[in-house]
Short mmCIF file of C-alpha atoms and ligand atoms in Angstrom, two decimals:
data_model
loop_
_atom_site.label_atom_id
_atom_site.label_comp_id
_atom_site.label_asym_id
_atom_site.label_seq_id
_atom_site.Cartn_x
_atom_site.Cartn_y
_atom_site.Cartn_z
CA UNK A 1 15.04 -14.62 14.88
CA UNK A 2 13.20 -17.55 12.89
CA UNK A 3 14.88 -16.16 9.38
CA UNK A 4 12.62 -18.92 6.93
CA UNK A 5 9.76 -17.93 8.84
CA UNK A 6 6.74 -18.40 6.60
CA UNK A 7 5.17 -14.96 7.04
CA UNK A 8 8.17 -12.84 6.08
CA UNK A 9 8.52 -15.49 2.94
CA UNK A 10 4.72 -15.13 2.60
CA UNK A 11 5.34 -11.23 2.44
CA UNK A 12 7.55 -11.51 0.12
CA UNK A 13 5.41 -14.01 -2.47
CA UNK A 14 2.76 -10.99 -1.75
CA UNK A 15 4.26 -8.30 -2.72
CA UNK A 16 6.00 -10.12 -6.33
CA UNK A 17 2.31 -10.98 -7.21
CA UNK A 18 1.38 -7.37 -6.67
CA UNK A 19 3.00 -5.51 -9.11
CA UNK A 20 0.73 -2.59 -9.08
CA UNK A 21 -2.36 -1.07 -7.02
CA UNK A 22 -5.06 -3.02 -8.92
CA UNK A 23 -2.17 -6.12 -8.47
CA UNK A 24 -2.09 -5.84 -5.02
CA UNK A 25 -6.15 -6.17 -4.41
CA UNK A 26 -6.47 -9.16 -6.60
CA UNK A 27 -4.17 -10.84 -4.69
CA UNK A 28 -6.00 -9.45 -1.14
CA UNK A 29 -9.15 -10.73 -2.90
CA UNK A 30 -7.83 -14.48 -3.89
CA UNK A 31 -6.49 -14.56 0.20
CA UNK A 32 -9.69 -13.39 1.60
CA UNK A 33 -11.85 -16.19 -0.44
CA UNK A 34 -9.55 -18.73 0.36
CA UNK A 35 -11.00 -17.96 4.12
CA UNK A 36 -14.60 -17.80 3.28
CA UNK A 37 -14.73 -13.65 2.59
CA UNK A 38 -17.86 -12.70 0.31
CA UNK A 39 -17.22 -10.08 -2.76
CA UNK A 40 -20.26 -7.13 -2.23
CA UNK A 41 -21.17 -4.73 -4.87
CA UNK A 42 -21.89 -0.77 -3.94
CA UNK A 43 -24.69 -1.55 -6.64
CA UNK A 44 -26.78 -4.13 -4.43
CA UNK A 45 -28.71 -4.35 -1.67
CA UNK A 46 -27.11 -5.67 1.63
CA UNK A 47 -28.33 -8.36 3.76
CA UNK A 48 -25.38 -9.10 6.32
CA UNK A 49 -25.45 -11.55 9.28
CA UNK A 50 -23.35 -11.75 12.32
CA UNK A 51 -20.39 -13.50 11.69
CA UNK A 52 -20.42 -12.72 8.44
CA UNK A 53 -17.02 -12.00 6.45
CA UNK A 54 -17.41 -9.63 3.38
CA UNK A 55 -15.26 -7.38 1.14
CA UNK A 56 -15.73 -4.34 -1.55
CA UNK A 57 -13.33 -3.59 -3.99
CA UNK A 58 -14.19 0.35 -5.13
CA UNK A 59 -12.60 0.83 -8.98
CA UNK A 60 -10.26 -2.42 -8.51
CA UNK A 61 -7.53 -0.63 -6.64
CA UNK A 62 -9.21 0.28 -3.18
CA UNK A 63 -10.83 -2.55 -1.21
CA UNK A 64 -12.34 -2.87 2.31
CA UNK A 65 -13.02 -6.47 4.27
CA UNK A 66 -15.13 -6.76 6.87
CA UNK A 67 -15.93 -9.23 9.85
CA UNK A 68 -19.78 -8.41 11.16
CA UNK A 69 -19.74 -8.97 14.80
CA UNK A 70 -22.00 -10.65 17.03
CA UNK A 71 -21.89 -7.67 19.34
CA UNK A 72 -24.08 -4.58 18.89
CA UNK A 73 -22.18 -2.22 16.85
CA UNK A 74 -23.14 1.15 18.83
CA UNK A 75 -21.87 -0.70 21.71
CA UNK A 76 -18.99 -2.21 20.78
CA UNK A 77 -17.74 0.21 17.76
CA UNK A 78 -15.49 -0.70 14.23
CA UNK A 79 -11.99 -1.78 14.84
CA UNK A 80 -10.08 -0.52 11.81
CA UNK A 81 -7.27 -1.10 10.20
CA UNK A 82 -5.96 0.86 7.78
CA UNK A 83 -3.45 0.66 4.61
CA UNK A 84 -2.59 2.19 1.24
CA UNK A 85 -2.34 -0.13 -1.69
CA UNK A 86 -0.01 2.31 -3.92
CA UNK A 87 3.71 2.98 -4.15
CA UNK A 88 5.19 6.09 -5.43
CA UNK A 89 6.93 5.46 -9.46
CA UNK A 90 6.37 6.09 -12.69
CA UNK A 91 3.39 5.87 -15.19
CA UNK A 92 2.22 5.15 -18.54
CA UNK A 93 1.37 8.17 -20.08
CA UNK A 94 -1.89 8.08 -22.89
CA UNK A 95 0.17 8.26 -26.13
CA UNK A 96 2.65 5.89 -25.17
CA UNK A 97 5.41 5.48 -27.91
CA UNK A 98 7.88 7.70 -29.51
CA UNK A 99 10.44 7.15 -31.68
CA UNK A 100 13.20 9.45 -32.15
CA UNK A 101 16.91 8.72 -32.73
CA UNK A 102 16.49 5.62 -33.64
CA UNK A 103 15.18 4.40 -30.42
CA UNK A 104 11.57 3.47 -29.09
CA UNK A 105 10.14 4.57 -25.71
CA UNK A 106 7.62 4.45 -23.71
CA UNK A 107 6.59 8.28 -21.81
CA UNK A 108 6.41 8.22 -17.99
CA UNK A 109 4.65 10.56 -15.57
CA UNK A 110 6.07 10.77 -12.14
CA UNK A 111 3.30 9.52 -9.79
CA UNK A 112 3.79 10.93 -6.36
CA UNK A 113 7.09 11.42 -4.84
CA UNK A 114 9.50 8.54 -5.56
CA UNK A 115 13.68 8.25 -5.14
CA UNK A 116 13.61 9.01 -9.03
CA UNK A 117 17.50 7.92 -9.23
CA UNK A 118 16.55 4.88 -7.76
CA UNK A 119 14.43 3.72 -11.11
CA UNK A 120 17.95 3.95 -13.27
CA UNK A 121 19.38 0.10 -14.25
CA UNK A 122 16.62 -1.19 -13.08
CA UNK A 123 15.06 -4.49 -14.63
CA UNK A 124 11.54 -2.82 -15.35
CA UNK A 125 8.33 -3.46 -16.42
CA UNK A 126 4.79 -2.87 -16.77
CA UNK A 127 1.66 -3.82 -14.76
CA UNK A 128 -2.06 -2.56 -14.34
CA UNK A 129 -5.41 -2.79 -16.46
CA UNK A 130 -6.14 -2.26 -19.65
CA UNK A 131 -9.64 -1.36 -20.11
CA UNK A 132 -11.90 -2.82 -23.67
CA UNK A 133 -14.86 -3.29 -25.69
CA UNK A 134 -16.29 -6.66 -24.98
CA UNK A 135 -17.90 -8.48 -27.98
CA UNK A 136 -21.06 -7.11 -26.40
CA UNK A 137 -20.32 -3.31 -26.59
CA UNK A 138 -19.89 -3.21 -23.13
CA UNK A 139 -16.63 -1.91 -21.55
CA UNK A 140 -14.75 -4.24 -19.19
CA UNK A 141 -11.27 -4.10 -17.57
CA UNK A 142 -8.54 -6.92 -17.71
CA UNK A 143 -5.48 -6.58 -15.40
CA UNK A 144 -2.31 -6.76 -17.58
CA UNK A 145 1.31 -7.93 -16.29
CA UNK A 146 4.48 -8.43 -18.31
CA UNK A 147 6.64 -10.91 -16.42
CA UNK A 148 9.94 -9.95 -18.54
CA UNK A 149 12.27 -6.78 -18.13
CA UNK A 150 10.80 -4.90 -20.64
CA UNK A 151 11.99 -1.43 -20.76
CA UNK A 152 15.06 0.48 -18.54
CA UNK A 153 16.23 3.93 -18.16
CA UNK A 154 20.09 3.49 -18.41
CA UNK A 155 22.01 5.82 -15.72
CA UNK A 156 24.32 8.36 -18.19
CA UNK A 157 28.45 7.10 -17.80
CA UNK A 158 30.21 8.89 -15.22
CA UNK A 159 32.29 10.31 -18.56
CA UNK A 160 29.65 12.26 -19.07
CA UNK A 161 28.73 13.22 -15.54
CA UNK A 162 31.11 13.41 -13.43
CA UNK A 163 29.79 15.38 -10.33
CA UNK A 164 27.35 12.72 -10.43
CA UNK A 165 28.92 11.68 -6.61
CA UNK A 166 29.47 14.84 -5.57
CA UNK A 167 25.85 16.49 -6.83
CA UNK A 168 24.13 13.30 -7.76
CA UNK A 169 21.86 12.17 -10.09
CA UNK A 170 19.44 14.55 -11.37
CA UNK A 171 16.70 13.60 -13.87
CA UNK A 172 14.63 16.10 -15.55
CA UNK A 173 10.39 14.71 -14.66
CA UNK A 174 9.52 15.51 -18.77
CA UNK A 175 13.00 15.05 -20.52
CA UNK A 176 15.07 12.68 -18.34
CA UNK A 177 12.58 9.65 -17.72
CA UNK A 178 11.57 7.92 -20.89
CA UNK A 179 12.54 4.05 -20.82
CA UNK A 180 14.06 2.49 -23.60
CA UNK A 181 11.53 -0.22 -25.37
CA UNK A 182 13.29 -0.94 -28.55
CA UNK A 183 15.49 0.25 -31.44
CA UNK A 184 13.85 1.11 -34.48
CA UNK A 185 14.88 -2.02 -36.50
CA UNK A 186 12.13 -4.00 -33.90
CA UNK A 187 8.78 -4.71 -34.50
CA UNK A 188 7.25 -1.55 -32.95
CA UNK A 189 6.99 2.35 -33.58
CA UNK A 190 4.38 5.16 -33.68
CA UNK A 191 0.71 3.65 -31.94
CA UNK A 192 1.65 0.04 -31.52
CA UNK A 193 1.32 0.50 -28.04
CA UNK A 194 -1.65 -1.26 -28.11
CA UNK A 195 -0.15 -4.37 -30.19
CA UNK A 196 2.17 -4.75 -27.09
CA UNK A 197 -1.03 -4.87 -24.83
CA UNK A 198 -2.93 -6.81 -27.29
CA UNK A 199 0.36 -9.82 -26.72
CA UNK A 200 0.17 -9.63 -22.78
CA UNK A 201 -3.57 -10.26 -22.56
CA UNK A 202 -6.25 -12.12 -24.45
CA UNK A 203 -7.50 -9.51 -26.00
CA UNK A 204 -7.27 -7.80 -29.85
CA UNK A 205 -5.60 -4.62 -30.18
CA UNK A 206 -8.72 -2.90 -31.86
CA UNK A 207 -10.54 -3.42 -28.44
CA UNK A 208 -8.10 -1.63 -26.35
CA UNK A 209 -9.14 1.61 -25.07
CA UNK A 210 -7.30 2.74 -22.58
CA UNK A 211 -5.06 1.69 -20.09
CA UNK A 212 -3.49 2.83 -16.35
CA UNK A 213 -0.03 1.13 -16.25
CA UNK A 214 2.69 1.02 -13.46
CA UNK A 215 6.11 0.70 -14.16
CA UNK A 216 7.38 -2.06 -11.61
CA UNK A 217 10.72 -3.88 -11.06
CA UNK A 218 11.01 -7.27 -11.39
CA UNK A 219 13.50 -8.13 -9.01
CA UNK A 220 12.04 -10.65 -6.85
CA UNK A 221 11.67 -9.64 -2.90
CA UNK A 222 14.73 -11.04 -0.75
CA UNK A 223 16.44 -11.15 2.87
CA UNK A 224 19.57 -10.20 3.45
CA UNK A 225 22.22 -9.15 6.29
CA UNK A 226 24.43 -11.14 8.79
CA UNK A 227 21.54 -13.48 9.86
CA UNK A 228 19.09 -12.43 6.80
CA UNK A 229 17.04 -10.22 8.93
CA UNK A 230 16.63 -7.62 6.77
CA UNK A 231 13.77 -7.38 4.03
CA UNK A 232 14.42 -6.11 0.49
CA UNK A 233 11.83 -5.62 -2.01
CA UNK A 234 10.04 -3.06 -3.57
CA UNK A 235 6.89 -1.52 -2.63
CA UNK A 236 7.61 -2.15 1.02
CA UNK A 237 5.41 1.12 1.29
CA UNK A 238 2.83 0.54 1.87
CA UNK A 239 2.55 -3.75 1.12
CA UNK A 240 4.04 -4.22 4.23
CA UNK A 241 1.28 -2.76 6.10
CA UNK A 242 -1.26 -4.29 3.95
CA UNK A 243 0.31 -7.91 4.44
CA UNK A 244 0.35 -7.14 8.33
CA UNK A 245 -3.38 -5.86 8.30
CA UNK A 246 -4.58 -8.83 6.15
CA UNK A 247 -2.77 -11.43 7.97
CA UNK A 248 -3.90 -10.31 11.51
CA UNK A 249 -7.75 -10.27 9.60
CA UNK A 250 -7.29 -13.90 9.12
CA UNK A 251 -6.11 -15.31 12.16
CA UNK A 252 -8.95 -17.52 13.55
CA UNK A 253 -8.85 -15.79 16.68
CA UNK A 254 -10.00 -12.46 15.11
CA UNK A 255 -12.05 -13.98 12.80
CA UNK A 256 -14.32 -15.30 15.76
CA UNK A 257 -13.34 -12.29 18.28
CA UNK A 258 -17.22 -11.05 18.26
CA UNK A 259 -16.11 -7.82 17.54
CA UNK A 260 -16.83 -5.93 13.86
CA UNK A 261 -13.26 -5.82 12.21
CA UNK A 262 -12.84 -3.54 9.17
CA UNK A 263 -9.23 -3.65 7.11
CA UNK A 264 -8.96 -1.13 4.74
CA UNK A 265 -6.38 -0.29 2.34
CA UNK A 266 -6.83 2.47 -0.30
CA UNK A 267 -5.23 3.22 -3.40
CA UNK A 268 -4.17 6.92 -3.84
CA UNK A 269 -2.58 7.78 -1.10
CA UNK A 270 0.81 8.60 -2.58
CA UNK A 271 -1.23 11.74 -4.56
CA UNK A 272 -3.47 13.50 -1.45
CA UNK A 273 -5.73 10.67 -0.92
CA UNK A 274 -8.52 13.16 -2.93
CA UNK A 275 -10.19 10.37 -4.79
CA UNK A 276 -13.54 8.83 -5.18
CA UNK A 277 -11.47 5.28 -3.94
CA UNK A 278 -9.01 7.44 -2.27
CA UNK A 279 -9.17 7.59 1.92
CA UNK A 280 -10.37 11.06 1.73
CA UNK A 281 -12.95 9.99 -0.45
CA UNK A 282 -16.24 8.62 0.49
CA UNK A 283 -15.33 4.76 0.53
CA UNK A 284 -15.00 4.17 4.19
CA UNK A 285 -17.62 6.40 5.25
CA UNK A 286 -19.99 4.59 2.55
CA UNK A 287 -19.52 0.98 4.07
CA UNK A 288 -19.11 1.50 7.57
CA UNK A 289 -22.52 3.43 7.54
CA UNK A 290 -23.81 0.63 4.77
CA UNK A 291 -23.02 -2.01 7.68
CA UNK A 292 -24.44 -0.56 9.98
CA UNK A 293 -27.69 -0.02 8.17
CA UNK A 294 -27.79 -3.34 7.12
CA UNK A 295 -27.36 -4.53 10.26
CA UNK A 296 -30.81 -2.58 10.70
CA UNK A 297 -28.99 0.39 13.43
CA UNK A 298 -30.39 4.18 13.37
CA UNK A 299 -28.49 6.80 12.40
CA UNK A 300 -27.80 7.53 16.16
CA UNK A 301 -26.66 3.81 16.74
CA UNK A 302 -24.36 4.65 13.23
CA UNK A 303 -22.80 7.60 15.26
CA UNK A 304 -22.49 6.07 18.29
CA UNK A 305 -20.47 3.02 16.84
CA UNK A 306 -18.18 5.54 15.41
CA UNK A 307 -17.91 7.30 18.47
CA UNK A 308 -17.23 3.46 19.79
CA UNK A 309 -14.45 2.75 16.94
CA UNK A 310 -10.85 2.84 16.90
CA UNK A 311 -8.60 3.25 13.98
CA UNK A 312 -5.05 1.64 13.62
CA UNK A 313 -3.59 3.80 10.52
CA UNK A 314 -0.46 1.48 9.46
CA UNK A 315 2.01 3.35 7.53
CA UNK A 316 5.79 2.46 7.39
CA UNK A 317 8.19 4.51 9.11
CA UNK A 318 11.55 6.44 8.99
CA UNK A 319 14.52 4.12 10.44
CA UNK A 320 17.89 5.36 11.86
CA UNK A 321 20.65 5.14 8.74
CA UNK A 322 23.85 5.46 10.61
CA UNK A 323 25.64 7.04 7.60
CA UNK A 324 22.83 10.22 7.75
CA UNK A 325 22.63 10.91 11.28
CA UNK A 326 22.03 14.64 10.68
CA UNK A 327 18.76 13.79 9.21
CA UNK A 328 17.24 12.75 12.08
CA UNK A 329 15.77 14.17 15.35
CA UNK A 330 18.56 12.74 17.51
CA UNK A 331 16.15 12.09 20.84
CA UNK A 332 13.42 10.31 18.05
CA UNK A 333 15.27 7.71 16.14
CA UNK A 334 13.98 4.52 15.48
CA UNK A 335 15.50 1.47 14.59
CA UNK A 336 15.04 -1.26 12.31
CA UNK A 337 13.99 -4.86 14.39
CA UNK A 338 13.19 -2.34 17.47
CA UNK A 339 9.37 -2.99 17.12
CA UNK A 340 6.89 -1.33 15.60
CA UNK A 341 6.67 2.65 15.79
CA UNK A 342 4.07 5.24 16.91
CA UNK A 343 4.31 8.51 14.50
CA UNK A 344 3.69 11.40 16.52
CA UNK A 345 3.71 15.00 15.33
CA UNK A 346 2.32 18.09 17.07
CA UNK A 347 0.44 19.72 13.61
CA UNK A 348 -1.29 16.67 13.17
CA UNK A 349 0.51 15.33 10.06
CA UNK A 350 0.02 11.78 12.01
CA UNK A 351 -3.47 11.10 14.39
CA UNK A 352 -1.44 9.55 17.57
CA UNK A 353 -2.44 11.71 20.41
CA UNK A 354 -1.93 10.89 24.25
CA UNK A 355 -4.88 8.55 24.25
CA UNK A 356 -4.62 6.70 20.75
CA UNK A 357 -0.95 6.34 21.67
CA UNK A 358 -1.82 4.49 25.27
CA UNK A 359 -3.78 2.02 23.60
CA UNK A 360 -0.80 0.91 21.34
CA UNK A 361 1.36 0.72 23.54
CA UNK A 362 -0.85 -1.45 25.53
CA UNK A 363 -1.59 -3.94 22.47
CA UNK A 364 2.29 -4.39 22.54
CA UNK A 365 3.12 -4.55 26.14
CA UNK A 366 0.30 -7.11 26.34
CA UNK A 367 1.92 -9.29 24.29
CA UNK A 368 5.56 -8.46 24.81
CA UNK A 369 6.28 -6.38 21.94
CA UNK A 370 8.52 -3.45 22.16
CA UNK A 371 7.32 -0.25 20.83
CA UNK A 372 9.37 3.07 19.75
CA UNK A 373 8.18 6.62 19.20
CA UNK A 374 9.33 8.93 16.07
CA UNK A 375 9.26 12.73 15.79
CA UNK A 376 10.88 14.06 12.53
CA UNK A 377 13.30 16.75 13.04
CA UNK A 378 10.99 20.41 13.57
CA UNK A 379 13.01 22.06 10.41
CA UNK A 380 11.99 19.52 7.79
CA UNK A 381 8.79 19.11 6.75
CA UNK A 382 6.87 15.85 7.80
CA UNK A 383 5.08 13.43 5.48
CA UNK A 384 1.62 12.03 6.42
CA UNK A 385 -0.81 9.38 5.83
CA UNK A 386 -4.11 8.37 5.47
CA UNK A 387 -4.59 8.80 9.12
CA UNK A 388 -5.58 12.31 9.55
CA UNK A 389 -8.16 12.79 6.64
CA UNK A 390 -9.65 9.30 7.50
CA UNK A 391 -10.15 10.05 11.18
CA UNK A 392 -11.43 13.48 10.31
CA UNK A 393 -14.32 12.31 8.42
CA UNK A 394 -15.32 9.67 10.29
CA UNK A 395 -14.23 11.56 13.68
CA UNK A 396 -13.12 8.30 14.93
CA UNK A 397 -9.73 7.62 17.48
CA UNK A 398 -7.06 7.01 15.67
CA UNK A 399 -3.31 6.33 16.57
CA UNK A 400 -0.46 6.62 13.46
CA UNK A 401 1.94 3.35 13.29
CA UNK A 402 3.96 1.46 10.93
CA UNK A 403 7.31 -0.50 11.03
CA UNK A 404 10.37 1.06 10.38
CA UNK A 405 12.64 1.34 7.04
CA UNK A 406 15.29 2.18 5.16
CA UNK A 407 14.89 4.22 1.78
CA UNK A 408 11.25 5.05 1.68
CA UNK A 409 10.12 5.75 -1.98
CA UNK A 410 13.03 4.21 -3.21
CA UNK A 411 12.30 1.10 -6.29
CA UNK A 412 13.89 -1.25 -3.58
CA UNK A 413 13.12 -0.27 0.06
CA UNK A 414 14.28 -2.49 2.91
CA UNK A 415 12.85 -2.92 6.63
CA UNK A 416 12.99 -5.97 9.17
CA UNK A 417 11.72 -9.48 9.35
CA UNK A 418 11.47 -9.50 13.37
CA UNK A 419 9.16 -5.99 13.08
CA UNK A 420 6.87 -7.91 10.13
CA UNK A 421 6.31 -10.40 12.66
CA UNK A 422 5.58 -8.69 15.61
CA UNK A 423 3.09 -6.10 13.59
CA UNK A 424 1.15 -8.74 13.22
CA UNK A 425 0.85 -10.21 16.66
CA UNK A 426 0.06 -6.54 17.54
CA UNK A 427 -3.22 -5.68 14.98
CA UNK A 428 -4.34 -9.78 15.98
CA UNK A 429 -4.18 -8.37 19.55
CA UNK A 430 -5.65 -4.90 18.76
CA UNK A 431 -8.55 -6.93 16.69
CA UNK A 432 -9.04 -9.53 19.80
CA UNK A 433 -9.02 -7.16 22.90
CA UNK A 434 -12.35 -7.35 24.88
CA UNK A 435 -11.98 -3.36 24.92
CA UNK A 436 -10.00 -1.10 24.18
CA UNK A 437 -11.14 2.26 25.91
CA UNK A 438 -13.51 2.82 28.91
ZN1 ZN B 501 3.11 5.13 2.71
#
């Protein structure tokens, strides 16, 4: 276990940058220019060349890179990888502020399903865009971060709860979750919600519009355990995957493989996925056809590159918790540091099939990684991911995958270093391979 390794410290660094959706592709964009990756916009006309590297950002939380191949697309298909750029949590809700009792706060939505307990004594804060009036007239959209703890939802004392062990903590979604900005004697009160914005950008608070703000944690990510081969941060789902997908992207061996490598990671996916940027959305459809067009291919040559394509959806997993064992299916758990895991379920919650599941377990064996299988236990309901919808549009092979963890949906999630590393190996391997299928 190389515990200072510089990808599980560069994973780390990722994720702190990315405090939110629109976070998280800014810093994908600022990594893929480093290498040479060209910004497109759905607005223009396309001219791409083999060996080309490109990316599209769709409403500055969903983004898609690309690597043109010199091979002929119908012939040798779209390897794809892909993520989801959100986390479960709370939001910003339109009127902001209230002040009652003395006290300031700031109203939260729930957005999707997180550990809602886990947001109490946290050091929070906020982090998204804010959306203007330019001097122009024209509306524009600045991202927005405050570095500082700026608001908390203190946990009630156990005085006042005290089956909170036995029953635990239960927070009511419209009364329970407001976070504390400020006491009444401070600077701020009824709609000065926008004077707080106006401070954390450049802007004036008369410009401000609108805003769509995530409530993050500023904890920094860190390792920890008896040889610090655990990872905990926040936002492990789905940033882990994302890191893995963007780091096997870069290596100069896929970069150069020939082959046409799409990575992408959606925002959304924590609500349904039923978005315009979402992955049931049009987005991937749109650029993978858009690529092939460009790359002057019929329709037919379109379809038969997608019936030449293979999809990798990377989505984290549930790991074994010793102290829970009745939660899992006891022939199906997975462990943390056990290598990377192939979802299966029979209703098609996850895409792996027979097929899809041979060919990942071949891009590990290949390169001596070990692989597990998880089935969640038949009488709880299973999650899914952006797998199934993606695949079904596109009717492309697919195979569901994603490292194990601990506390999924939780503000601080934790996984392991050794299974960061060995992701990536896998996707550079699953972008490299002369072919996948005969
Ligand atoms: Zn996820």
């Amino acid at each position: 276990m190389m515990t200072t390794d510089k990808q599980i410290q560069d994973l780390l660094d990722f994720i702190d940058v990315s405090p939110s959706p629109w976070h998280a592709v800014e810093t994908v964009v600022s990594r893929l220019e480093e290498q040479g990756f060209v910004a497109l916009s759905e607005k223009d006309a396309w001219d791409l060349q083999p060996g080309g590297r490109y990316y599209v950002v769709r409403d500055g939380s969903s983004i898609i890179a690309f690597v043109v191949g010199e091979m002929l697309i119908s012939e040798s298909g779209f390897r794809i990888f892909g993520a989801h750029t959100d986390s479960p949590g709370l939001r910003v809700k339109p009127r902001a502020l209230s002040v009652t009792d003395q006290m300031v706060r700031v109203g939260v939505e729930v957005y999707g399903g997180p550990i809602l307990a886990t947001f109490t004594d946290r050091d929070l804060s906020l982090a998204g865009r804010v959306s203007y009036q330019t001097d122009t007239g024209h509306i524009a959209d600045q991202l927005v971060k405050f570095d500082q703890p700026l608001l908390r939802l203190p946990n009630l004392a156990i005085h006042m709860n005290r089956k909170v062990n036995e029953e635990g903590l239960k927070l009511n979604k419209q009364t329970g979750l407001s976070l504390i900005l400020s006491t009444i004697e401070g600077q701020l009160g009824g709609r000065d919600f926008q004077k707080l914005l106006a401070a954390a950008t450049s802007l004036n608070e008369q410009q401000i519009y609108s805003w769509d703000l995530n409530v993050y944690d500023c904890q920094k990510g860190a390792l920890w355990g008896e040889r610090q081969q655990f990872i905990a941060d926040s936002q492990l789902d789905n940033l882990a995957s994302c890191h893995v997908g963007l780091q096997a992207l870069l290596k100069e061996q896929s970069l150069n493989s020939g082959q046409t490598l799409v990575c992408a990671m959606f925002d959304h996916e924590e609500i349904g996925s039923e978005t315009p940027k979402g992955a049931d959305g049009s987005f991937l459809p749109d650029i993978l056809e858009r690529i092939a067009l460009s790359r002057k291919q019929r329709r037919e040559d379109y379809q038969r590159a997608l019936a030449n394509s293979f999809m990798i959806s990377a989505d984290m997993a549930h790991a074994y918790q010793p102290n829970f064992p009745s939660a899992y299916e006891p022939e199906h758990k997975v462990f943390v540091n056990q290598g990377p895991v192939i979802k299966i379920n029979a209703n098609q919650r996850y895409t792996s099939e027979s097929v899809s599941s041979a060919v990942f377990k071949q891009c590990c064996e290949q390169i001596q990684v070990k692989w597990q299988e998880y089935s969640h236990r038949t009488d709880i309901p299973c999650g899914s991911t952006i797998g199934p919808m993606t695949a079904a549009k596109l009717g492309v092979r697919s195979v569901d995958v994603g490292n194990p963890m601990w506390a999924m949906h939780s503000i601080r999630e934790s996984a392991g270093a050794q299974d960061h590393l060995d992701f990536i190996e896998v996707i550079g391997n699953f972008f490299t391979k002369p072919s996948l299928l005969s």
